[in-house]
Amino acid sequence: MAGGPRSERGQSHDMTLTARAEHVDSPAGRPVARGSSRHTSRSVREERTGLALVAPAIAIVAVFVLFPLGFCVYISLTNWPLVGPYHFVGLANYRALVHDSTFLQSVTFTLKYTGIVTLPILVIGYLLAVFVRGNRFGATLFRTCIFLPFIVGITTLSFLAEVELQPGFGSVNVLLSKLHLASLQTVWVQNSTLALVAISVLVVWLASGLTMMLLMAGMQGIPDELYESANVDGASWWEKERFVTIPLLRRSIALSLIISVVGSFLAFNQFFIITDGGPGTSTVSVVMEIYETFNTAMRVGGASAMAVVLVVVVGLITFVQFKVLRGGDA
Amino acid sequence: MATHSLAARAQPAPGPRRRPGTSLYFAAGLLVSAVFVLPLAWEVLRSFQPASAITSPPSLKSFSHLGLGNYRQLLTGQDDIVRNVVNSLIVAVATSLLTSVVATLAGYGFGRFRFRGSGAAFAVVLVGFMVPFQAVLTPLFLEMHYLHLLNSLIGLALFYTAFNLPFGVYVMRNTFLQVPQELVDAAKVDGASTMSTLTRVLRAIVMPGIATTFLYAFLFSWTEFLGALTFVTNGSTYTLPVALSNVETNTYGSVNYGYLVAGAVIAMIPCVVVYVALQRYYVRGLVSGAVKG
């Protein structure tokens, strides 16, 4: 982020100068091409132009992101009905969450799901990155292929998984029964363990491509000389990974972990589409619980309190992401 | 300078190495790639099977009657989804264009202009980045109801734009920060206005950043599901994923799996095409580090 215009223009643009400059400006609004007035009149225009340029973005983010965020906190402190008046109930919605067994179950389930998929995504993603990081013949093609499931996206793949997990004809059952690993009639979505296994495999398959791309970008920033000198020292493949790659890749590994954990915390599509939260409510994720609380139970205050908790948790993790980003290495 | 170090960083290891085992590597690579691509290719093949073949116990014979039946039914049948595909396209294209334009202007402002409040304004962008859209759908539903933006493709596109902007502004700000100052100065000496500097002098330099922003916004909005499910309740405004989920949860009769597979393949195509065309810009976004899962 070095080399921005700020560092190159000195500190002469203070407010008094800017205010005075309005009178010095030439009638046509063009900068007077002489002396300090040129700088100051330009800085007034610069102030206005800069503000005007960023205004649309700020307005859209304020209206559709920041306002709803504040509104969410506000609603969570009320007994907001769909129609009619409301009043403040303090932290009652939050206190209710502690005793809301469906919500607590969704939290436990989401943590369990996150715990299951995070490490496989990292390890498989890392190995894939090692495999495609060089520029050997075909590496670029392999990268594209491995990354395709992530590009197609979880929504589309969930619809397809729904079809292929069907008993009797789904490709997953056909393949596993041919290998004598499972019955053709396995009903994946009516058993919470099987459902979680199936969805976890789908997600690891889809998300390890993203981790691969993130780690590969980091690996390509490591200077070749380090590996060459490690070669001279007679280091094995694993020693090179352990003592050269992994230490220099800390930032990329941290980023990919944060991205995958946040993604798991916010999971919705795969559960809504493939299991619809079932059997019972055993595979309802936190986001799905918020959705159901609002859309089905129509408990606006309760849903908002859950959402505030989620925003705080995810916001903290994303904040760490930016700290890591600023930290910068490899 | 920043530009220089980035260029140096983007350089992969020097020239192709003629290592032994190149064909072994290639064979292994094809095998690994097959794990990720074959299931997708398999679904494309499945989409040409008649629905009755998809739902019957598998046999080689079930592949002898491949045809366009599912697609014909999807596109011309009684409850066709042409409208939903068009809705998805409108929303995705509008989101990507709006995000690109607004993020480019903001990136120009943040990267090239000094103004009071720029720190606070950029903080707004960063806070926006930290808010997951999944969490604020309830208040946003109430707000969009009040603004008459429910069941509206414009409303959906504005919502997608708002949540893609923080990433886009971040990418574009970094892009503009890397523009050499001499270029901007030269344009000013030539008497170019702010906007003509942008559209004539800087356009080519910042195009990669714009492509990155466009690509991420498109891939996000084309098959976004939860937001569309929440804000659109009217069949004629459904986007493709919402229409497919209605096929899937159809309780009044058996699910038409042929319809579902073909619909999912239609959803797959634009992502793959746009990605393959613009993939090097995707990596630029990843390198910026500001990616959302």
PDB file of N, CA and C in Angstrom, chain A residues 5 8-9 46-47 49 53 57-58 63-64 67-68 131 135-136 142 144-145 147 150 152 155-156 159-160 162 164 166 169 171 174 205 213 224 259 268-269 272-273 287 291 294 307 311 321-322 325, chain B residues 13-14 19 25 29 33 35-37 42-43 46 54 58 102 105 111 113-114 116 121 129 135 139-141 143 162-163 170 181 194 223 225-226 229 241 248 257 264 268 275 279 282 286 289 291 293:
ATOM      1  N   PRO A   5      -0.942   8.771  -3.085  1.00  0.00           N
ATOM      2  CA  PRO A   5      -0.776  10.196  -3.362  1.00  0.00           C
ATOM      3  C   PRO A   5      -0.551  11.005  -2.080  1.00  0.00           C
ATOM      4  N   GLU A   8       2.945  11.965  -1.203  1.00  0.00           N
ATOM      5  CA  GLU A   8       3.703  12.713  -2.180  1.00  0.00           C
ATOM      6  C   GLU A   8       3.334  14.188  -2.245  1.00  0.00           C
ATOM      7  N   ARG A   9       2.326  14.577  -1.505  1.00  0.00           N
ATOM      8  CA  ARG A   9       1.856  15.938  -1.703  1.00  0.00           C
ATOM      9  C   ARG A   9       2.067  16.853  -0.515  1.00  0.00           C
ATOM     10  N   GLU A  46     -10.344  19.024  -5.137  1.00  0.00           N
ATOM     11  CA  GLU A  46     -10.033  17.643  -4.831  1.00  0.00           C
ATOM     12  C   GLU A  46     -10.933  17.131  -3.716  1.00  0.00           C
ATOM     13  N   GLU A  47     -11.137  17.993  -2.692  1.00  0.00           N
ATOM     14  CA  GLU A  47     -12.015  17.630  -1.582  1.00  0.00           C
ATOM     15  C   GLU A  47     -13.400  17.253  -2.110  1.00  0.00           C
ATOM     16  N   THR A  49     -14.416  16.644  -5.248  1.00  0.00           N
ATOM     17  CA  THR A  49     -14.458  15.529  -6.200  1.00  0.00           C
ATOM     18  C   THR A  49     -14.320  14.204  -5.479  1.00  0.00           C
ATOM     19  N   LEU A  53     -17.034  11.219  -5.495  1.00  0.00           N
ATOM     20  CA  LEU A  53     -16.722   9.912  -6.083  1.00  0.00           C
ATOM     21  C   LEU A  53     -17.078   8.771  -5.135  1.00  0.00           C
ATOM     22  N   ALA A  57     -21.068   4.813  -3.288  1.00  0.00           N
ATOM     23  CA  ALA A  57     -20.734   3.558  -2.614  1.00  0.00           C
ATOM     24  C   ALA A  57     -21.109   3.631  -1.134  1.00  0.00           C
ATOM     25  N   ILE A  58     -20.748   4.756  -0.508  1.00  0.00           N
ATOM     26  CA  ILE A  58     -21.036   4.899   0.917  1.00  0.00           C
ATOM     27  C   ILE A  58     -22.552   4.873   1.155  1.00  0.00           C
ATOM     28  N   VAL A  63     -27.221   2.328   3.425  1.00  0.00           N
ATOM     29  CA  VAL A  63     -28.654   2.018   3.397  1.00  0.00           C
ATOM     30  C   VAL A  63     -28.915   0.514   3.510  1.00  0.00           C
ATOM     31  N   PHE A  64     -28.095  -0.320   2.823  1.00  0.00           N
ATOM     32  CA  PHE A  64     -28.420  -1.748   2.757  1.00  0.00           C
ATOM     33  C   PHE A  64     -27.554  -2.633   3.658  1.00  0.00           C
ATOM     34  N   PHE A  67     -27.467   0.401   7.990  1.00  0.00           N
ATOM     35  CA  PHE A  67     -28.774   0.649   8.604  1.00  0.00           C
ATOM     36  C   PHE A  67     -29.421  -0.651   9.086  1.00  0.00           C
ATOM     37  N   PRO A  68     -29.489  -1.693   8.243  1.00  0.00           N
ATOM     38  CA  PRO A  68     -30.074  -2.952   8.736  1.00  0.00           C
ATOM     39  C   PRO A  68     -29.355  -3.489   9.968  1.00  0.00           C
ATOM     40  N   PHE A 131       0.641 -29.504  -5.162  1.00  0.00           N
ATOM     41  CA  PHE A 131       0.615 -30.213  -6.435  1.00  0.00           C
ATOM     42  C   PHE A 131       0.599 -29.265  -7.637  1.00  0.00           C
ATOM     43  N   ASN A 135       5.175 -24.551 -12.278  1.00  0.00           N
ATOM     44  CA  ASN A 135       4.642 -24.322 -13.619  1.00  0.00           C
ATOM     45  C   ASN A 135       4.994 -25.493 -14.524  1.00  0.00           C
ATOM     46  N   ARG A 136       4.813 -26.677 -13.967  1.00  0.00           N
ATOM     47  CA  ARG A 136       5.034 -27.868 -14.775  1.00  0.00           C
ATOM     48  C   ARG A 136       3.916 -27.984 -15.805  1.00  0.00           C
ATOM     49  N   PHE A 142      -4.891 -28.083 -14.381  1.00  0.00           N
ATOM     50  CA  PHE A 142      -5.338 -28.782 -13.189  1.00  0.00           C
ATOM     51  C   PHE A 142      -5.951 -27.816 -12.179  1.00  0.00           C
ATOM     52  N   THR A 144      -7.504 -25.022 -12.774  1.00  0.00           N
ATOM     53  CA  THR A 144      -8.848 -24.658 -13.231  1.00  0.00           C
ATOM     54  C   THR A 144      -9.833 -25.775 -12.922  1.00  0.00           C
ATOM     55  N   CYS A 145      -9.441 -27.017 -13.227  1.00  0.00           N
ATOM     56  CA  CYS A 145     -10.349 -28.151 -13.016  1.00  0.00           C
ATOM     57  C   CYS A 145     -10.714 -28.310 -11.543  1.00  0.00           C
ATOM     58  N   PHE A 147     -10.672 -26.171  -9.234  1.00  0.00           N
ATOM     59  CA  PHE A 147     -11.404 -25.027  -8.692  1.00  0.00           C
ATOM     60  C   PHE A 147     -12.850 -24.945  -9.203  1.00  0.00           C
ATOM     61  N   PHE A 150     -16.029 -25.092  -6.847  1.00  0.00           N
ATOM     62  CA  PHE A 150     -16.265 -23.892  -6.050  1.00  0.00           C
ATOM     63  C   PHE A 150     -16.938 -22.809  -6.889  1.00  0.00           C
ATOM     64  N   VAL A 152     -18.881 -23.275  -9.528  1.00  0.00           N
ATOM     65  CA  VAL A 152     -20.271 -23.651  -9.781  1.00  0.00           C
ATOM     66  C   VAL A 152     -21.128 -23.300  -8.568  1.00  0.00           C
ATOM     67  N   THR A 155     -25.046 -23.688  -4.116  1.00  0.00           N
ATOM     68  CA  THR A 155     -26.487 -23.762  -4.381  1.00  0.00           C
ATOM     69  C   THR A 155     -26.770 -24.821  -5.446  1.00  0.00           C
ATOM     70  N   THR A 156     -26.124 -24.650  -6.594  1.00  0.00           N
ATOM     71  CA  THR A 156     -26.337 -25.570  -7.708  1.00  0.00           C
ATOM     72  C   THR A 156     -25.944 -26.994  -7.321  1.00  0.00           C
ATOM     73  N   PHE A 159     -28.516 -28.880  -5.208  1.00  0.00           N
ATOM     74  CA  PHE A 159     -29.641 -29.453  -5.963  1.00  0.00           C
ATOM     75  C   PHE A 159     -29.233 -30.793  -6.588  1.00  0.00           C
ATOM     76  N   LEU A 160     -28.016 -30.821  -7.145  1.00  0.00           N
ATOM     77  CA  LEU A 160     -27.546 -32.052  -7.779  1.00  0.00           C
ATOM     78  C   LEU A 160     -27.304 -33.148  -6.743  1.00  0.00           C
ATOM     79  N   GLU A 162     -28.829 -33.471  -3.956  1.00  0.00           N
ATOM     80  CA  GLU A 162     -30.170 -33.922  -3.566  1.00  0.00           C
ATOM     81  C   GLU A 162     -30.654 -35.053  -4.474  1.00  0.00           C
ATOM     82  N   GLU A 164     -28.674 -37.011  -6.469  1.00  0.00           N
ATOM     83  CA  GLU A 164     -27.775 -38.164  -6.481  1.00  0.00           C
ATOM     84  C   GLU A 164     -27.724 -38.916  -5.155  1.00  0.00           C
ATOM     85  N   GLN A 166     -30.536 -39.773  -3.663  1.00  0.00           N
ATOM     86  CA  GLN A 166     -31.823 -40.483  -3.568  1.00  0.00           C
ATOM     87  C   GLN A 166     -31.602 -41.996  -3.518  1.00  0.00           C
ATOM     88  N   PHE A 169     -31.798 -44.857  -7.066  1.00  0.00           N
ATOM     89  CA  PHE A 169     -31.264 -44.438  -8.353  1.00  0.00           C
ATOM     90  C   PHE A 169     -30.185 -43.359  -8.278  1.00  0.00           C
ATOM     91  N   SER A 171     -26.765 -41.465  -8.037  1.00  0.00           N
ATOM     92  CA  SER A 171     -25.439 -41.948  -8.452  1.00  0.00           C
ATOM     93  C   SER A 171     -24.548 -42.323  -7.274  1.00  0.00           C
ATOM     94  N   VAL A 174     -25.564 -45.732  -6.259  1.00  0.00           N
ATOM     95  CA  VAL A 174     -25.207 -46.681  -7.311  1.00  0.00           C
ATOM     96  C   VAL A 174     -23.715 -47.003  -7.225  1.00  0.00           C
ATOM     97  N   TRP A 205     -15.130 -31.317  -0.757  1.00  0.00           N
ATOM     98  CA  TRP A 205     -14.834 -31.439  -2.192  1.00  0.00           C
ATOM     99  C   TRP A 205     -14.887 -30.077  -2.871  1.00  0.00           C
ATOM    100  N   MET A 213      -6.307 -22.402  -4.013  1.00  0.00           N
ATOM    101  CA  MET A 213      -5.973 -21.167  -4.721  1.00  0.00           C
ATOM    102  C   MET A 213      -5.327 -20.149  -3.779  1.00  0.00           C
ATOM    103  N   ASP A 224      12.408 -18.549  -4.837  1.00  0.00           N
ATOM    104  CA  ASP A 224      12.971 -19.845  -5.210  1.00  0.00           C
ATOM    105  C   ASP A 224      14.307 -20.138  -4.529  1.00  0.00           C
ATOM    106  N   ILE A 259     -11.481 -17.808   6.359  1.00  0.00           N
ATOM    107  CA  ILE A 259     -12.508 -17.831   5.318  1.00  0.00           C
ATOM    108  C   ILE A 259     -13.329 -19.113   5.413  1.00  0.00           C
ATOM    109  N   PHE A 268     -25.969 -22.415   4.933  1.00  0.00           N
ATOM    110  CA  PHE A 268     -27.431 -22.462   4.859  1.00  0.00           C
ATOM    111  C   PHE A 268     -27.897 -23.346   3.711  1.00  0.00           C
ATOM    112  N   ASN A 269     -27.449 -23.004   2.479  1.00  0.00           N
ATOM    113  CA  ASN A 269     -27.980 -23.633   1.264  1.00  0.00           C
ATOM    114  C   ASN A 269     -27.997 -25.146   1.329  1.00  0.00           C
ATOM    115  N   PHE A 272     -30.585 -26.443   3.857  1.00  0.00           N
ATOM    116  CA  PHE A 272     -31.959 -26.150   3.444  1.00  0.00           C
ATOM    117  C   PHE A 272     -32.361 -27.008   2.254  1.00  0.00           C
ATOM    118  N   ILE A 273     -31.468 -27.157   1.282  1.00  0.00           N
ATOM    119  CA  ILE A 273     -31.817 -27.855   0.044  1.00  0.00           C
ATOM    120  C   ILE A 273     -31.750 -29.374   0.205  1.00  0.00           C
ATOM    121  N   VAL A 287     -27.829 -20.159  10.632  1.00  0.00           N
ATOM    122  CA  VAL A 287     -28.479 -19.265   9.675  1.00  0.00           C
ATOM    123  C   VAL A 287     -29.868 -19.794   9.301  1.00  0.00           C
ATOM    124  N   TYR A 291     -33.488 -18.027   9.789  1.00  0.00           N
ATOM    125  CA  TYR A 291     -34.449 -17.964   8.683  1.00  0.00           C
ATOM    126  C   TYR A 291     -35.812 -18.523   9.107  1.00  0.00           C
ATOM    127  N   PHE A 294     -37.729 -16.358  11.651  1.00  0.00           N
ATOM    128  CA  PHE A 294     -38.382 -15.192  11.054  1.00  0.00           C
ATOM    129  C   PHE A 294     -39.493 -15.609  10.075  1.00  0.00           C
ATOM    130  N   ALA A 307     -29.412 -13.067  15.221  1.00  0.00           N
ATOM    131  CA  ALA A 307     -28.594 -12.464  14.173  1.00  0.00           C
ATOM    132  C   ALA A 307     -27.502 -11.589  14.768  1.00  0.00           C
ATOM    133  N   VAL A 311     -23.608 -11.865  14.064  1.00  0.00           N
ATOM    134  CA  VAL A 311     -22.812 -10.750  13.519  1.00  0.00           C
ATOM    135  C   VAL A 311     -21.586 -10.509  14.392  1.00  0.00           C
ATOM    136  N   GLN A 321      -9.241 -11.247  10.348  1.00  0.00           N
ATOM    137  CA  GLN A 321      -8.813 -11.405   8.954  1.00  0.00           C
ATOM    138  C   GLN A 321      -8.093 -10.137   8.478  1.00  0.00           C
ATOM    139  N   PHE A 322      -8.667  -8.963   8.819  1.00  0.00           N
ATOM    140  CA  PHE A 322      -8.042  -7.722   8.374  1.00  0.00           C
ATOM    141  C   PHE A 322      -6.731  -7.449   9.085  1.00  0.00           C
ATOM    142  N   LEU A 325      -4.298  -9.460   7.388  1.00  0.00           N
ATOM    143  CA  LEU A 325      -4.054  -8.866   6.072  1.00  0.00           C
ATOM    144  C   LEU A 325      -3.065  -7.717   6.165  1.00  0.00           C
TER     145      LEU A 325
ATOM    146  N   ALA B  13       7.769 -19.128 -10.609  1.00  0.00           N
ATOM    147  CA  ALA B  13       9.137 -19.606 -10.660  1.00  0.00           C
ATOM    148  C   ALA B  13       9.646 -19.530 -12.099  1.00  0.00           C
ATOM    149  N   PRO B  14      10.953 -19.362 -12.285  1.00  0.00           N
ATOM    150  CA  PRO B  14      11.500 -19.213 -13.637  1.00  0.00           C
ATOM    151  C   PRO B  14      11.224 -20.421 -14.530  1.00  0.00           C
ATOM    152  N   ARG B  19      11.809 -31.476 -15.686  1.00  0.00           N
ATOM    153  CA  ARG B  19      12.136 -32.453 -14.657  1.00  0.00           C
ATOM    154  C   ARG B  19      11.812 -33.836 -15.140  1.00  0.00           C
ATOM    155  N   TYR B  25       3.689 -36.826 -13.693  1.00  0.00           N
ATOM    156  CA  TYR B  25       2.990 -35.699 -13.091  1.00  0.00           C
ATOM    157  C   TYR B  25       1.700 -35.416 -13.836  1.00  0.00           C
ATOM    158  N   GLY B  29      -2.012 -35.604 -12.437  1.00  0.00           N
ATOM    159  CA  GLY B  29      -2.836 -34.407 -12.500  1.00  0.00           C
ATOM    160  C   GLY B  29      -4.193 -34.662 -13.133  1.00  0.00           C
ATOM    161  N   SER B  33      -7.667 -34.109 -11.266  1.00  0.00           N
ATOM    162  CA  SER B  33      -8.662 -33.236 -11.899  1.00  0.00           C
ATOM    163  C   SER B  33      -9.972 -33.971 -12.130  1.00  0.00           C
ATOM    164  N   VAL B  35     -11.366 -36.159 -10.320  1.00  0.00           N
ATOM    165  CA  VAL B  35     -12.153 -36.199  -9.084  1.00  0.00           C
ATOM    166  C   VAL B  35     -13.043 -34.962  -8.977  1.00  0.00           C
ATOM    167  N   PHE B  36     -12.542 -33.825  -9.496  1.00  0.00           N
ATOM    168  CA  PHE B  36     -13.299 -32.589  -9.359  1.00  0.00           C
ATOM    169  C   PHE B  36     -14.192 -32.286 -10.559  1.00  0.00           C
ATOM    170  N   VAL B  37     -13.790 -32.777 -11.726  1.00  0.00           N
ATOM    171  CA  VAL B  37     -14.545 -32.409 -12.931  1.00  0.00           C
ATOM    172  C   VAL B  37     -15.544 -33.488 -13.348  1.00  0.00           C
ATOM    173  N   TRP B  42     -20.572 -35.633 -15.360  1.00  0.00           N
ATOM    174  CA  TRP B  42     -21.590 -36.672 -15.187  1.00  0.00           C
ATOM    175  C   TRP B  42     -22.992 -36.066 -15.115  1.00  0.00           C
ATOM    176  N   GLU B  43     -23.125 -34.944 -14.409  1.00  0.00           N
ATOM    177  CA  GLU B  43     -24.435 -34.309 -14.278  1.00  0.00           C
ATOM    178  C   GLU B  43     -24.901 -33.726 -15.615  1.00  0.00           C
ATOM    179  N   ARG B  46     -26.208 -36.659 -17.383  1.00  0.00           N
ATOM    180  CA  ARG B  46     -27.483 -37.039 -16.771  1.00  0.00           C
ATOM    181  C   ARG B  46     -28.631 -36.153 -17.249  1.00  0.00           C
ATOM    182  N   ILE B  54     -33.532 -41.298 -15.286  1.00  0.00           N
ATOM    183  CA  ILE B  54     -32.800 -40.799 -14.117  1.00  0.00           C
ATOM    184  C   ILE B  54     -33.284 -41.500 -12.854  1.00  0.00           C
ATOM    185  N   PRO B  58     -30.042 -48.012 -12.233  1.00  0.00           N
ATOM    186  CA  PRO B  58     -29.113 -47.715 -13.317  1.00  0.00           C
ATOM    187  C   PRO B  58     -28.769 -48.934 -14.167  1.00  0.00           C
ATOM    188  N   VAL B 102     -19.836   1.672  -9.447  1.00  0.00           N
ATOM    189  CA  VAL B 102     -19.794   2.384  -8.158  1.00  0.00           C
ATOM    190  C   VAL B 102     -18.462   2.138  -7.444  1.00  0.00           C
ATOM    191  N   LEU B 105     -15.643   4.239  -9.152  1.00  0.00           N
ATOM    192  CA  LEU B 105     -15.680   5.644  -8.729  1.00  0.00           C
ATOM    193  C   LEU B 105     -15.124   5.781  -7.314  1.00  0.00           C
ATOM    194  N   GLY B 111      -8.379   6.268  -3.654  1.00  0.00           N
ATOM    195  CA  GLY B 111      -6.991   6.046  -4.027  1.00  0.00           C
ATOM    196  C   GLY B 111      -6.273   7.285  -4.526  1.00  0.00           C
ATOM    197  N   PHE B 113      -7.608  10.848  -4.234  1.00  0.00           N
ATOM    198  CA  PHE B 113      -8.021  12.174  -3.774  1.00  0.00           C
ATOM    199  C   PHE B 113      -7.874  12.294  -2.273  1.00  0.00           C
ATOM    200  N   ARG B 114      -7.459  13.470  -1.839  1.00  0.00           N
ATOM    201  CA  ARG B 114      -7.415  13.756  -0.416  1.00  0.00           C
ATOM    202  C   ARG B 114      -8.679  14.507  -0.061  1.00  0.00           C
ATOM    203  N   ARG B 116     -11.443  15.506   3.471  1.00  0.00           N
ATOM    204  CA  ARG B 116     -11.801  15.297   4.865  1.00  0.00           C
ATOM    205  C   ARG B 116     -12.865  14.206   4.958  1.00  0.00           C
ATOM    206  N   ALA B 121     -15.100   7.465   5.854  1.00  0.00           N
ATOM    207  CA  ALA B 121     -15.831   6.830   4.753  1.00  0.00           C
ATOM    208  C   ALA B 121     -15.267   5.437   4.463  1.00  0.00           C
ATOM    209  N   PHE B 129     -17.800  -4.673   5.169  1.00  0.00           N
ATOM    210  CA  PHE B 129     -17.171  -5.937   4.822  1.00  0.00           C
ATOM    211  C   PHE B 129     -17.345  -6.985   5.912  1.00  0.00           C
ATOM    212  N   ALA B 135     -26.917 -12.574   8.178  1.00  0.00           N
ATOM    213  CA  ALA B 135     -27.365 -12.225   9.523  1.00  0.00           C
ATOM    214  C   ALA B 135     -28.376 -11.084   9.538  1.00  0.00           C
ATOM    215  N   PRO B 139     -34.019  -7.598   9.478  1.00  0.00           N
ATOM    216  CA  PRO B 139     -34.253  -6.150   9.391  1.00  0.00           C
ATOM    217  C   PRO B 139     -34.291  -5.654   7.950  1.00  0.00           C
ATOM    218  N   LEU B 140     -33.497  -6.276   7.080  1.00  0.00           N
ATOM    219  CA  LEU B 140     -33.469  -5.862   5.683  1.00  0.00           C
ATOM    220  C   LEU B 140     -34.811  -6.156   5.009  1.00  0.00           C
ATOM    221  N   PHE B 141     -35.445  -7.258   5.390  1.00  0.00           N
ATOM    222  CA  PHE B 141     -36.768  -7.581   4.853  1.00  0.00           C
ATOM    223  C   PHE B 141     -37.753  -6.472   5.224  1.00  0.00           C
ATOM    224  N   GLU B 143     -37.062  -3.394   6.062  1.00  0.00           N
ATOM    225  CA  GLU B 143     -36.671  -2.154   5.387  1.00  0.00           C
ATOM    226  C   GLU B 143     -37.085  -2.178   3.910  1.00  0.00           C
ATOM    227  N   ALA B 162     -24.868  -3.968  -2.634  1.00  0.00           N
ATOM    228  CA  ALA B 162     -24.411  -3.443  -1.346  1.00  0.00           C
ATOM    229  C   ALA B 162     -23.427  -4.400  -0.684  1.00  0.00           C
ATOM    230  N   PHE B 163     -23.686  -5.708  -0.801  1.00  0.00           N
ATOM    231  CA  PHE B 163     -22.805  -6.651  -0.118  1.00  0.00           C
ATOM    232  C   PHE B 163     -21.582  -7.033  -0.954  1.00  0.00           C
ATOM    233  N   TYR B 170     -12.492  -2.072  -2.025  1.00  0.00           N
ATOM    234  CA  TYR B 170     -11.166  -2.421  -1.518  1.00  0.00           C
ATOM    235  C   TYR B 170     -10.219  -2.747  -2.675  1.00  0.00           C
ATOM    236  N   GLN B 181       1.946   8.171 -10.260  1.00  0.00           N
ATOM    237  CA  GLN B 181       1.514   9.554 -10.101  1.00  0.00           C
ATOM    238  C   GLN B 181       1.812  10.380 -11.366  1.00  0.00           C
ATOM    239  N   THR B 194     -11.357  15.484 -14.268  1.00  0.00           N
ATOM    240  CA  THR B 194     -11.313  14.297 -13.408  1.00  0.00           C
ATOM    241  C   THR B 194     -11.863  13.073 -14.126  1.00  0.00           C
ATOM    242  N   THR B 223     -26.132 -17.320  -8.607  1.00  0.00           N
ATOM    243  CA  THR B 223     -26.878 -18.391  -7.932  1.00  0.00           C
ATOM    244  C   THR B 223     -27.068 -18.136  -6.438  1.00  0.00           C
ATOM    245  N   PHE B 225     -28.843 -17.716  -3.124  1.00  0.00           N
ATOM    246  CA  PHE B 225     -30.095 -18.408  -2.821  1.00  0.00           C
ATOM    247  C   PHE B 225     -30.865 -17.817  -1.634  1.00  0.00           C
ATOM    248  N   LEU B 226     -30.186 -17.669  -0.488  1.00  0.00           N
ATOM    249  CA  LEU B 226     -30.902 -17.292   0.734  1.00  0.00           C
ATOM    250  C   LEU B 226     -31.574 -15.922   0.632  1.00  0.00           C
ATOM    251  N   LEU B 229     -34.491 -16.100  -1.723  1.00  0.00           N
ATOM    252  CA  LEU B 229     -35.575 -16.845  -1.082  1.00  0.00           C
ATOM    253  C   LEU B 229     -36.344 -15.950  -0.114  1.00  0.00           C
ATOM    254  N   PRO B 241     -32.416 -20.306  -8.865  1.00  0.00           N
ATOM    255  CA  PRO B 241     -32.299 -21.221  -7.724  1.00  0.00           C
ATOM    256  C   PRO B 241     -33.594 -21.338  -6.917  1.00  0.00           C
ATOM    257  N   GLU B 248     -38.048 -28.805  -6.259  1.00  0.00           N
ATOM    258  CA  GLU B 248     -37.550 -29.822  -5.355  1.00  0.00           C
ATOM    259  C   GLU B 248     -38.519 -30.086  -4.205  1.00  0.00           C
ATOM    260  N   TYR B 257     -37.159 -35.135 -11.402  1.00  0.00           N
ATOM    261  CA  TYR B 257     -35.711 -35.046 -11.234  1.00  0.00           C
ATOM    262  C   TYR B 257     -35.001 -34.637 -12.523  1.00  0.00           C
ATOM    263  N   ALA B 264     -30.245 -27.363 -12.927  1.00  0.00           N
ATOM    264  CA  ALA B 264     -28.959 -27.140 -12.258  1.00  0.00           C
ATOM    265  C   ALA B 264     -27.837 -26.992 -13.279  1.00  0.00           C
ATOM    266  N   MET B 268     -25.222 -23.944 -13.950  1.00  0.00           N
ATOM    267  CA  MET B 268     -23.788 -24.159 -13.944  1.00  0.00           C
ATOM    268  C   MET B 268     -23.079 -23.403 -15.076  1.00  0.00           C
ATOM    269  N   TYR B 275     -16.068 -17.713 -15.611  1.00  0.00           N
ATOM    270  CA  TYR B 275     -14.835 -17.978 -14.872  1.00  0.00           C
ATOM    271  C   TYR B 275     -13.676 -18.310 -15.808  1.00  0.00           C
ATOM    272  N   GLN B 279     -10.473 -15.972 -15.632  1.00  0.00           N
ATOM    273  CA  GLN B 279      -9.933 -16.585 -14.415  1.00  0.00           C
ATOM    274  C   GLN B 279      -8.693 -15.895 -13.840  1.00  0.00           C
ATOM    275  N   TYR B 282      -9.612 -13.552 -11.277  1.00  0.00           N
ATOM    276  CA  TYR B 282     -10.066 -14.149 -10.021  1.00  0.00           C
ATOM    277  C   TYR B 282      -8.904 -14.234  -9.043  1.00  0.00           C
ATOM    278  N   LEU B 286      -8.039 -12.927  -5.082  1.00  0.00           N
ATOM    279  CA  LEU B 286      -7.572 -13.771  -3.984  1.00  0.00           C
ATOM    280  C   LEU B 286      -6.321 -13.184  -3.352  1.00  0.00           C
ATOM    281  N   GLY B 289      -6.600 -10.731  -0.734  1.00  0.00           N
ATOM    282  CA  GLY B 289      -6.865 -11.297   0.584  1.00  0.00           C
ATOM    283  C   GLY B 289      -8.243 -11.011   1.139  1.00  0.00           C
ATOM    284  N   VAL B 291     -11.259 -11.834   0.602  1.00  0.00           N
ATOM    285  CA  VAL B 291     -12.267 -12.704   0.003  1.00  0.00           C
ATOM    286  C   VAL B 291     -13.218 -13.202   1.069  1.00  0.00           C
ATOM    287  N   GLY B 293     -15.869 -16.278   2.106  1.00  0.00           N
ATOM    288  CA  GLY B 293     -16.044 -17.711   1.805  1.00  0.00           C
ATOM    289  C   GLY B 293     -17.208 -17.935   1.008  1.00  0.00           C
TER     290      GLY B 293
END
